[in-house]
PDB file of C-alpha atoms in Angstrom:
ATOM      1  CA  UNK A1103       0.000   0.000   0.000  1.00 51.00           C
ATOM      2  CA  UNK A1104       1.487   3.248  -1.097  1.00 55.00           C
ATOM      3  CA  UNK A1105       1.334   6.005   1.578  1.00 53.00           C
ATOM      4  CA  UNK A1106      -0.443   9.191   0.529  1.00 51.00           C
ATOM      5  CA  UNK A1107       1.689  12.256  -0.017  1.00 52.00           C
ATOM      6  CA  UNK A1108       0.702  15.775   1.069  1.00 49.00           C
ATOM      7  CA  UNK A1109       0.679  18.163  -1.811  1.00 52.00           C
ATOM      8  CA  UNK A1110       2.087  21.638  -1.145  1.00 56.00           C
ATOM      9  CA  UNK A1111      -0.593  24.328  -1.068  1.00 56.00           C
ATOM     10  CA  UNK A1112      -0.297  27.929  -2.102  1.00 63.00           C
ATOM     11  CA  UNK A1113      -0.224  30.401   0.802  1.00 58.00           C
ATOM     12  CA  UNK A1114      -2.727  32.611  -0.997  1.00 65.00           C
ATOM     13  CA  UNK A1115      -5.126  29.707  -1.371  1.00 66.00           C
ATOM     14  CA  UNK A1116      -4.766  28.584   2.273  1.00 64.00           C
ATOM     15  CA  UNK A1117      -7.932  29.663   4.130  1.00 65.00           C
ATOM     16  CA  UNK A1118      -7.078  28.075   7.464  1.00 70.00           C
ATOM     17  CA  UNK A1119      -7.356  30.511  10.407  1.00 67.00           C
ATOM     18  CA  UNK A1120      -9.513  32.995   8.493  1.00 70.00           C
ATOM     19  CA  UNK A1121     -12.229  33.014  11.144  1.00 75.00           C
ATOM     20  CA  UNK A1122      -9.684  33.571  13.917  1.00 73.00           C
ATOM     21  CA  UNK A1123      -8.139  36.466  12.011  1.00 73.00           C
ATOM     22  CA  UNK A1124     -11.550  38.046  11.458  1.00 79.00           C
ATOM     23  CA  UNK A1125     -12.301  37.623  15.156  1.00 78.00           C
ATOM     24  CA  UNK A1126      -9.107  39.475  16.080  1.00 78.00           C
ATOM     25  CA  UNK A1127      -9.750  42.123  13.453  1.00 81.00           C
ATOM     26  CA  UNK A1128     -13.121  42.952  15.028  1.00 83.00           C
ATOM     27  CA  UNK A1129     -12.420  42.294  18.715  1.00 87.00           C
ATOM     28  CA  UNK A1130      -9.235  44.341  19.181  1.00 88.00           C
ATOM     29  CA  UNK A1131     -10.762  47.684  18.048  1.00 90.00           C
ATOM     30  CA  UNK A1132     -13.879  47.004  20.130  1.00 91.00           C
ATOM     31  CA  UNK A1133     -11.740  46.232  23.191  1.00 90.00           C
ATOM     32  CA  UNK A1134      -9.730  49.407  22.722  1.00 92.00           C
ATOM     33  CA  UNK A1135     -12.950  51.411  22.334  1.00 93.00           C
ATOM     34  CA  UNK A1136     -14.305  49.865  25.539  1.00 93.00           C
ATOM     35  CA  UNK A1137     -11.159  50.773  27.472  1.00 93.00           C
ATOM     36  CA  UNK A1138     -11.298  54.333  26.144  1.00 94.00           C
ATOM     37  CA  UNK A1139     -14.956  54.567  27.153  1.00 95.00           C
ATOM     38  CA  UNK A1140     -14.085  53.462  30.694  1.00 93.00           C
ATOM     39  CA  UNK A1141     -11.263  56.012  30.901  1.00 94.00           C
ATOM     40  CA  UNK A1142     -13.505  58.797  29.570  1.00 95.00           C
ATOM     41  CA  UNK A1143     -16.146  57.914  32.169  1.00 94.00           C
ATOM     42  CA  UNK A1144     -13.529  58.122  34.936  1.00 93.00           C
ATOM     43  CA  UNK A1145     -12.298  61.473  33.602  1.00 94.00           C
ATOM     44  CA  UNK A1146     -15.859  62.832  33.540  1.00 95.00           C
ATOM     45  CA  UNK A1147     -16.354  61.632  37.115  1.00 93.00           C
ATOM     46  CA  UNK A1148     -13.074  63.280  38.144  1.00 94.00           C
ATOM     47  CA  UNK A1149     -14.130  66.533  36.465  1.00 95.00           C
ATOM     48  CA  UNK A1150     -17.328  66.647  38.544  1.00 96.00           C
ATOM     49  CA  UNK A1151     -15.419  66.007  41.781  1.00 95.00           C
ATOM     50  CA  UNK A1152     -12.831  68.685  40.991  1.00 95.00           C
ATOM     51  CA  UNK A1153     -15.631  71.204  40.381  1.00 95.00           C
ATOM     52  CA  UNK A1154     -17.167  70.199  43.715  1.00 95.00           C
ATOM     53  CA  UNK A1155     -13.775  70.566  45.403  1.00 95.00           C
ATOM     54  CA  UNK A1156     -13.373  74.073  43.982  1.00 94.00           C
ATOM     55  CA  UNK A1157     -16.777  75.038  45.376  1.00 94.00           C
ATOM     56  CA  UNK A1158     -15.809  73.631  48.786  1.00 94.00           C
ATOM     57  CA  UNK A1159     -12.506  75.543  48.689  1.00 93.00           C
ATOM     58  CA  UNK A1160     -14.295  78.780  47.749  1.00 92.00           C
ATOM     59  CA  UNK A1161     -16.767  78.389  50.634  1.00 93.00           C
ATOM     60  CA  UNK A1162     -13.893  77.634  52.986  1.00 92.00           C
ATOM     61  CA  UNK A1163     -11.963  80.695  51.787  1.00 91.00           C
ATOM     62  CA  UNK A1164     -14.915  82.970  52.426  1.00 90.00           C
ATOM     63  CA  UNK A1165     -14.913  81.864  56.087  1.00 90.00           C
ATOM     64  CA  UNK A1166     -11.224  81.205  56.781  1.00 90.00           C
ATOM     65  CA  UNK A1167      -9.577  84.288  55.289  1.00 89.00           C
ATOM     66  CA  UNK A1168     -11.336  86.880  57.518  1.00 89.00           C
ATOM     67  CA  UNK A1169     -11.292  84.579  60.573  1.00 88.00           C
ATOM     68  CA  UNK A1170      -9.630  85.361  63.910  1.00 87.00           C
ATOM     69  CA  UNK A1171      -5.802  85.356  63.581  1.00 85.00           C
ATOM     70  CA  UNK A1172      -5.548  83.526  66.924  1.00 82.00           C
ATOM     71  CA  UNK A1173      -6.979  80.419  65.250  1.00 79.00           C
ATOM     72  CA  UNK A1174      -4.049  80.347  62.798  1.00 79.00           C
ATOM     73  CA  UNK A1175      -1.040  81.002  64.984  1.00 73.00           C
ATOM     74  CA  UNK A1176      -1.306  84.778  64.632  1.00 79.00           C
ATOM     75  CA  UNK A1177      -1.394  84.758  60.836  1.00 82.00           C
ATOM     76  CA  UNK A1178      -2.942  88.054  59.603  1.00 85.00           C
ATOM     77  CA  UNK A1179      -6.416  88.186  58.126  1.00 86.00           C
ATOM     78  CA  UNK A1180      -6.694  87.603  54.356  1.00 84.00           C
ATOM     79  CA  UNK A1181      -3.154  86.161  54.285  1.00 83.00           C
ATOM     80  CA  UNK A1182      -2.214  83.376  51.866  1.00 83.00           C
ATOM     81  CA  UNK A1183       1.528  83.490  52.449  1.00 75.00           C
ATOM     82  CA  UNK A1184       2.169  79.944  53.667  1.00 60.00           C
ATOM     83  CA  UNK A1185       2.145  77.899  50.511  1.00 46.00           C
ATOM     84  CA  UNK A1186       3.608  74.669  51.843  1.00 45.00           C
ATOM     85  CA  UNK A1187       4.705  72.880  54.991  1.00 51.00           C
ATOM     86  CA  UNK A1188       8.226  71.503  55.355  1.00 50.00           C
ATOM     87  CA  UNK A1189       9.000  68.049  56.686  1.00 52.00           C
ATOM     88  CA  UNK A1190       9.752  69.212  60.241  1.00 56.00           C
ATOM     89  CA  UNK A1191       6.453  71.071  60.531  1.00 55.00           C
ATOM     90  CA  UNK A1192       4.548  68.141  59.076  1.00 55.00           C
ATOM     91  CA  UNK A1193       6.183  65.738  61.542  1.00 57.00           C
ATOM     92  CA  UNK A1194       5.398  68.081  64.432  1.00 59.00           C
ATOM     93  CA  UNK A1195       1.781  68.293  63.269  1.00 54.00           C
ATOM     94  CA  UNK A1196       1.443  64.503  63.187  1.00 54.00           C
ATOM     95  CA  UNK A1197       2.992  64.217  66.650  1.00 61.00           C
ATOM     96  CA  UNK A1198       0.593  66.854  68.003  1.00 57.00           C
ATOM     97  CA  UNK A1199      -2.402  65.082  66.509  1.00 52.00           C
ATOM     98  CA  UNK A1200      -1.219  61.763  67.946  1.00 56.00           C
ATOM     99  CA  UNK A1201      -0.771  63.318  71.390  1.00 59.00           C
ATOM    100  CA  UNK A1202      -4.248  64.842  71.338  1.00 52.00           C
ATOM    101  CA  UNK A1203      -5.789  61.576  70.125  1.00 51.00           C
ATOM    102  CA  UNK A1204      -4.147  59.412  72.814  1.00 56.00           C
ATOM    103  CA  UNK A1205      -4.240  61.775  75.790  1.00 56.00           C
ATOM    104  CA  UNK A1206      -7.792  62.554  76.871  1.00 53.00           C
ATOM    105  CA  UNK A1207      -6.548  64.976  79.554  1.00 58.00           C
ATOM    106  CA  UNK A1208      -5.293  67.534  77.009  1.00 53.00           C
ATOM    107  CA  UNK A1209      -7.770  70.453  77.011  1.00 53.00           C
ATOM    108  CA  UNK A1210      -9.393  71.160  73.679  1.00 46.00           C
ATOM    109  CA  UNK A1211      -8.273  74.792  73.707  1.00 48.00           C
ATOM    110  CA  UNK A1212      -4.614  73.858  74.237  1.00 46.00           C
ATOM    111  CA  UNK A1213      -4.746  71.272  71.477  1.00 43.00           C
ATOM    112  CA  UNK A1214      -6.102  73.845  69.005  1.00 46.00           C
ATOM    113  CA  UNK A1215      -3.354  76.324  69.875  1.00 45.00           C
ATOM    114  CA  UNK A1216      -0.672  73.617  69.619  1.00 44.00           C
ATOM    115  CA  UNK A1217      -1.991  72.520  66.238  1.00 42.00           C
ATOM    116  CA  UNK A1218      -1.961  76.120  64.966  1.00 44.00           C
ATOM    117  CA  UNK A1219       1.634  76.615  66.104  1.00 45.00           C
ATOM    118  CA  UNK A1220       3.009  73.551  64.256  1.00 42.00           C
ATOM    119  CA  UNK A1221       1.850  74.282  60.748  1.00 51.00           C
ATOM    120  CA  UNK A1222      -1.795  75.258  60.468  1.00 68.00           C
ATOM    121  CA  UNK A1223      -2.411  78.193  58.146  1.00 81.00           C
ATOM    122  CA  UNK A1224      -5.316  79.759  56.328  1.00 86.00           C
ATOM    123  CA  UNK A1225      -4.141  78.435  52.975  1.00 86.00           C
ATOM    124  CA  UNK A1226      -3.635  74.874  54.226  1.00 84.00           C
ATOM    125  CA  UNK A1227      -7.081  74.938  55.836  1.00 86.00           C
ATOM    126  CA  UNK A1228      -8.581  75.931  52.482  1.00 89.00           C
ATOM    127  CA  UNK A1229      -6.542  73.170  50.842  1.00 87.00           C
ATOM    128  CA  UNK A1230      -7.998  70.626  53.245  1.00 87.00           C
ATOM    129  CA  UNK A1231     -11.508  71.627  52.183  1.00 90.00           C
ATOM    130  CA  UNK A1232     -10.508  70.888  48.576  1.00 91.00           C
ATOM    131  CA  UNK A1233      -8.687  67.638  49.410  1.00 89.00           C
ATOM    132  CA  UNK A1234     -11.596  65.864  51.089  1.00 88.00           C
ATOM    133  CA  UNK A1235     -13.968  65.690  48.056  1.00 91.00           C
ATOM    134  CA  UNK A1236     -11.071  64.399  45.933  1.00 91.00           C
ATOM    135  CA  UNK A1237     -10.278  61.373  48.112  1.00 88.00           C
ATOM    136  CA  UNK A1238     -12.218  58.918  45.850  1.00 87.00           C
ATOM    137  CA  UNK A1239      -9.942  59.901  42.945  1.00 89.00           C
ATOM    138  CA  UNK A1240      -6.730  58.853  44.680  1.00 86.00           C
ATOM    139  CA  UNK A1241      -5.094  55.674  43.302  1.00 84.00           C
ATOM    140  CA  UNK A1242      -5.532  52.637  45.528  1.00 78.00           C
ATOM    141  CA  UNK A1243      -1.958  51.457  44.888  1.00 74.00           C
ATOM    142  CA  UNK A1244       1.427  53.131  44.682  1.00 69.00           C
ATOM    143  CA  UNK A1245       2.002  54.392  41.156  1.00 68.00           C
ATOM    144  CA  UNK A1246       4.575  52.196  39.489  1.00 63.00           C
ATOM    145  CA  UNK A1247       4.256  49.350  41.994  1.00 64.00           C
ATOM    146  CA  UNK A1248       1.698  47.499  39.841  1.00 71.00           C
ATOM    147  CA  UNK A1249       0.896  47.616  36.123  1.00 76.00           C
ATOM    148  CA  UNK A1250      -2.193  49.684  35.243  1.00 78.00           C
ATOM    149  CA  UNK A1251      -5.446  47.763  35.163  1.00 77.00           C
ATOM    150  CA  UNK A1252      -9.150  48.563  35.202  1.00 77.00           C
ATOM    151  CA  UNK A1253      -9.605  47.147  38.704  1.00 77.00           C
ATOM    152  CA  UNK A1254      -7.084  49.516  40.270  1.00 75.00           C
ATOM    153  CA  UNK A1255      -8.481  52.442  38.255  1.00 78.00           C
ATOM    154  CA  UNK A1256     -11.754  52.252  40.184  1.00 78.00           C
ATOM    155  CA  UNK A1257     -12.148  53.737  43.636  1.00 72.00           C
ATOM    156  CA  UNK A1258     -11.968  51.324  46.555  1.00 73.00           C
ATOM    157  CA  UNK A1259     -11.659  51.338  50.326  1.00 71.00           C
ATOM    158  CA  UNK A1260      -7.889  51.759  49.894  1.00 71.00           C
ATOM    159  CA  UNK A1261      -8.389  55.121  48.176  1.00 75.00           C
ATOM    160  CA  UNK A1262      -8.492  56.744  51.613  1.00 74.00           C
ATOM    161  CA  UNK A1263      -5.007  55.417  52.338  1.00 77.00           C
ATOM    162  CA  UNK A1264      -3.825  56.294  48.852  1.00 76.00           C
ATOM    163  CA  UNK A1265      -5.003  59.879  49.289  1.00 78.00           C
ATOM    164  CA  UNK A1266      -2.582  60.365  52.204  1.00 79.00           C
ATOM    165  CA  UNK A1267       0.472  59.962  49.962  1.00 78.00           C
ATOM    166  CA  UNK A1268      -0.960  61.140  46.635  1.00 83.00           C
ATOM    167  CA  UNK A1269      -3.168  64.156  47.349  1.00 83.00           C
ATOM    168  CA  UNK A1270      -0.492  66.452  48.861  1.00 81.00           C
ATOM    169  CA  UNK A1271       1.424  66.335  45.571  1.00 82.00           C
ATOM    170  CA  UNK A1272      -1.470  66.148  43.104  1.00 86.00           C
ATOM    171  CA  UNK A1273      -3.796  68.906  44.358  1.00 89.00           C
ATOM    172  CA  UNK A1274      -3.029  72.584  43.819  1.00 88.00           C
ATOM    173  CA  UNK A1275      -5.225  75.367  45.188  1.00 89.00           C
ATOM    174  CA  UNK A1276      -4.429  78.734  43.627  1.00 88.00           C
ATOM    175  CA  UNK A1277      -5.942  82.208  43.624  1.00 88.00           C
ATOM    176  CA  UNK A1278      -5.594  83.724  40.129  1.00 84.00           C
ATOM    177  CA  UNK A1279      -6.496  87.287  41.178  1.00 79.00           C
ATOM    178  CA  UNK A1280      -4.411  87.387  44.345  1.00 78.00           C
ATOM    179  CA  UNK A1281      -0.989  89.027  44.331  1.00 75.00           C
ATOM    180  CA  UNK A1282       1.650  89.248  47.017  1.00 72.00           C
ATOM    181  CA  UNK A1283      -0.029  86.505  49.062  1.00 76.00           C
ATOM    182  CA  UNK A1284      -2.800  88.726  50.384  1.00 80.00           C
ATOM    183  CA  UNK A1285      -6.414  88.519  49.284  1.00 81.00           C
ATOM    184  CA  UNK A1286      -8.456  91.672  48.889  1.00 78.00           C
ATOM    185  CA  UNK A1287     -11.724  92.793  47.387  1.00 71.00           C
ATOM    186  CA  UNK A1288     -15.289  91.572  47.829  1.00 74.00           C
ATOM    187  CA  UNK A1289     -14.805  88.488  45.622  1.00 81.00           C
ATOM    188  CA  UNK A1290     -12.120  85.810  45.743  1.00 83.00           C
ATOM    189  CA  UNK A1291     -11.543  83.393  42.874  1.00 87.00           C
ATOM    190  CA  UNK A1292     -10.297  79.928  43.841  1.00 90.00           C
ATOM    191  CA  UNK A1293      -8.877  77.481  41.308  1.00 90.00           C
ATOM    192  CA  UNK A1294      -8.416  73.794  42.129  1.00 93.00           C
ATOM    193  CA  UNK A1295      -6.130  71.771  39.850  1.00 90.00           C
ATOM    194  CA  UNK A1296      -5.814  68.007  40.176  1.00 92.00           C
ATOM    195  CA  UNK A1297      -3.320  65.664  38.492  1.00 89.00           C
ATOM    196  CA  UNK A1298      -5.603  62.696  37.858  1.00 91.00           C
ATOM    197  CA  UNK A1299      -3.853  59.318  37.635  1.00 88.00           C
ATOM    198  CA  UNK A1300      -5.079  57.507  34.511  1.00 90.00           C
ATOM    199  CA  UNK A1301      -4.855  53.784  35.257  1.00 88.00           C
ATOM    200  CA  UNK A1302      -6.845  52.124  32.457  1.00 91.00           C
ATOM    201  CA  UNK A1303      -4.446  50.129  30.261  1.00 90.00           C
ATOM    202  CA  UNK A1304      -3.819  51.353  26.720  1.00 90.00           C
ATOM    203  CA  UNK A1305      -6.529  54.037  26.983  1.00 92.00           C
ATOM    204  CA  UNK A1306      -4.357  56.129  29.269  1.00 90.00           C
ATOM    205  CA  UNK A1307      -1.737  56.386  26.523  1.00 90.00           C
ATOM    206  CA  UNK A1308      -4.363  57.542  24.020  1.00 91.00           C
ATOM    207  CA  UNK A1309      -6.330  59.967  26.211  1.00 91.00           C
ATOM    208  CA  UNK A1310      -4.008  61.142  28.997  1.00 90.00           C
ATOM    209  CA  UNK A1311      -0.762  63.078  29.082  1.00 85.00           C
ATOM    210  CA  UNK A1312       2.189  62.560  31.389  1.00 83.00           C
ATOM    211  CA  UNK A1313       2.687  65.024  34.218  1.00 78.00           C
ATOM    212  CA  UNK A1314       5.611  66.694  32.441  1.00 77.00           C
ATOM    213  CA  UNK A1315       3.369  67.389  29.421  1.00 79.00           C
ATOM    214  CA  UNK A1316       0.424  68.832  31.330  1.00 76.00           C
ATOM    215  CA  UNK A1317      -0.550  72.392  30.377  1.00 74.00           C
ATOM    216  CA  UNK A1318       0.083  74.936  33.139  1.00 73.00           C
ATOM    217  CA  UNK A1319       1.824  72.312  35.269  1.00 73.00           C
ATOM    218  CA  UNK A1320       3.577  75.116  37.140  1.00 73.00           C
ATOM    219  CA  UNK A1321       0.350  75.389  39.141  1.00 73.00           C
ATOM    220  CA  UNK A1322       1.369  72.258  41.003  1.00 75.00           C
ATOM    221  CA  UNK A1323       4.284  74.146  42.498  1.00 72.00           C
ATOM    222  CA  UNK A1324       1.565  75.424  44.824  1.00 69.00           C
ATOM    223  CA  UNK A1325       0.663  71.932  46.043  1.00 72.00           C
ATOM    224  CA  UNK A1326       1.001  71.020  49.709  1.00 66.00           C
ATOM    225  CA  UNK A1327       4.388  69.273  49.308  1.00 63.00           C
ATOM    226  CA  UNK A1328       5.754  70.278  45.900  1.00 59.00           C
ATOM    227  CA  UNK A1329       9.416  69.539  46.586  1.00 46.00           C
ATOM    228  CA  UNK A1330       9.064  65.757  46.739  1.00 43.00           C
ATOM    229  CA  UNK A1331       6.310  65.397  44.139  1.00 39.00           C
ATOM    230  CA  UNK A1332       8.824  64.186  41.540  1.00 40.00           C
ATOM    231  CA  UNK A1333       9.262  60.919  43.449  1.00 34.00           C
ATOM    232  CA  UNK A1334       5.615  59.918  42.887  1.00 33.00           C
TER     233      UNK A1334
END
């Protein structure tokens, strides 16, 4: 019995794998479109929260700026001079908060004065009002520690922890009409800028820019801790 012999076939005439190729041809663009849609939805959500944060900062400014100087360590009314807090002041603030939280015998009045003396200012109080609404936007993982994925792009219970290391560098509260660090006039304009972390794979490269390419990125020099932002 003579064994059969396979005849060579022309590559152009070979139709094997055509269905798989068509599947890839249709699925890949649809998957990319889906990822872009998810990223656009997250950007729209972030835009709403940033607008809400700016409203909260404006309401806070209207109360904080003319408030009693004694509440802010003697800082003059309408002053916006203290743009950031150095590491020593931040450490002292955390120690003061820890002492007040663990020692029930510390009078409330003394704790408020101590907190004001270790770094509280009118500007940082206004910043806090803007930071709180933006907590859900904070990444739940350290940037660069894990590859971007849709699951980590969504807010989770870990966003509160993520906001502690991300928000001080990503949120900038500025006053476009204020010069020489002193507000004046019947109206005060507050601008809140937020460096949103795009974490949806592939879509972030198509829809988002890196921090170095952001327009007006010099605004973030007015963030809470601008000097170490480059490490995040």
